[in-house]
């Protein structure tokens, strides 16, 4: 299950960053206005694409470390983690909610 979640999260995040990089390259090389307002583009689009990738990337880095630390503590203490199923559910919930927080960040007034 863990590898399936990692693969799905990786596919979702890397697809977004790949598309963003292609759009930036097309804008710079072909002078197509995706993000540059002087060329008729929308800079807010870049902000949305950036946060859609970057915010979940933070959780992709921290969640495996949290899981590893909890497994190490339970191994060396020779005890089962209290609320193990709840902990797994909360890690999945953090990853799911973290993916959509970019909408809140991008909608805040500047």
Coordinates of C-alpha atoms in Angstrom, one line a residue:
X1 CA 0.0 0.0 0.0
X2 CA 2.8 2.3 0.8
X3 CA 4.5 2.0 -2.6
X4 CA 1.1 2.6 -4.3
X5 CA 0.6 5.8 -2.4
X6 CA 4.1 7.0 -3.1
X7 CA 3.7 6.2 -6.8
X8 CA 0.4 8.0 -7.1
X9 CA 1.7 11.1 -5.2
X10 CA 4.9 11.1 -7.3
X11 CA 3.0 10.9 -10.6
X12 CA 0.6 13.7 -9.6
X13 CA 3.4 16.0 -8.4
X14 CA 5.9 15.3 -11.2
X15 CA 3.3 15.7 -13.9
X16 CA 2.5 19.2 -12.6
X17 CA 6.1 20.3 -12.4
X18 CA 6.8 18.9 -15.9
X19 CA 4.0 20.8 -17.4
X20 CA 5.0 23.9 -15.7
X21 CA 8.6 23.6 -16.9
X22 CA 7.4 23.0 -20.5
X23 CA 5.2 26.1 -20.3
X24 CA 8.0 28.2 -18.9
X25 CA 10.4 26.9 -21.6
X26 CA 7.8 27.6 -24.3
X27 CA 7.3 31.1 -23.0
X28 CA 11.0 31.9 -22.9
X29 CA 12.0 30.2 -26.2
X30 CA 8.9 30.8 -28.4
X31 CA 7.7 34.0 -26.7
X32 CA 4.2 32.6 -26.0
X33 CA 2.5 34.4 -23.2
X34 CA 1.5 31.9 -20.5
X35 CA 2.7 33.8 -17.4
X36 CA 4.1 37.1 -18.7
X37 CA 1.4 39.8 -18.5
X38 CA 3.2 41.9 -21.2
X39 CA 2.6 38.9 -23.6
X40 CA -1.0 38.5 -22.5
X41 CA -0.3 35.8 -19.8
X42 CA -1.5 35.4 -16.3
X43 CA 1.2 35.3 -13.5
X44 CA -1.3 33.9 -11.1
X45 CA -1.3 30.7 -13.2
X46 CA 2.4 30.2 -12.5
X47 CA 1.7 30.7 -8.8
X48 CA -1.0 28.1 -8.8
X49 CA 1.1 25.6 -10.7
X50 CA 4.1 26.3 -8.4
X51 CA 2.1 25.8 -5.2
X52 CA 0.3 22.7 -6.5
X53 CA 3.7 21.1 -6.8
X54 CA 5.7 22.6 -4.0
X55 CA 3.3 22.3 -1.2
X56 CA 2.8 18.5 -1.4
X57 CA 6.6 18.2 -1.9
X58 CA 7.1 19.3 1.7
X59 CA 4.9 16.5 2.9
X60 CA 6.5 14.0 0.6
X61 CA 9.7 14.8 2.4
X62 CA 8.5 14.8 6.0
X63 CA 6.0 12.0 6.1
X64 CA 8.5 9.1 5.4
X65 CA 10.7 10.5 8.1
X66 CA 7.8 10.6 10.6
X67 CA 7.0 7.0 9.7
X68 CA 10.6 5.8 10.0
X69 CA 11.1 7.5 13.4
X70 CA 7.9 5.9 14.8
X71 CA 9.0 2.5 13.5
X72 CA 12.5 2.9 15.0
X73 CA 11.1 4.0 18.4
X74 CA 8.7 1.0 18.5
X75 CA 11.5 -1.4 17.5
X76 CA 14.0 -0.3 20.1
X77 CA 11.4 0.0 22.9
X78 CA 10.0 -3.4 22.1
X79 CA 6.4 -2.1 22.3
X80 CA 3.6 -1.7 19.8
X81 CA 2.8 1.9 19.0
X82 CA -0.4 3.0 20.7
X83 CA -3.0 3.9 18.1
X84 CA -1.0 2.6 15.1
X85 CA -4.0 2.4 12.8
X86 CA -5.0 6.0 13.8
X87 CA -1.4 7.2 13.2
X88 CA -1.5 5.6 9.7
X89 CA -4.8 7.2 8.9
X90 CA -3.6 10.6 10.1
X91 CA -0.5 10.4 7.9
X92 CA -2.7 9.6 4.9
X93 CA -5.0 12.5 5.8
X94 CA -2.1 14.9 6.2
X95 CA -0.9 13.9 2.7
X96 CA -4.4 14.3 1.2
X97 CA -5.2 17.6 2.9
X98 CA -1.7 19.0 2.2
X99 CA -2.3 18.5 -1.5
X100 CA -5.2 21.0 -1.5
X101 CA -3.7 23.6 0.8
X102 CA -2.3 25.4 -2.2
X103 CA -5.9 26.7 -2.9
X104 CA -5.9 28.4 0.5
X105 CA -2.4 29.8 0.1
X106 CA -3.2 31.2 -3.4
X107 CA -6.5 32.7 -2.3
X108 CA -5.0 34.8 0.5
X109 CA -4.9 38.6 -0.1
X110 CA -1.5 40.0 -0.7

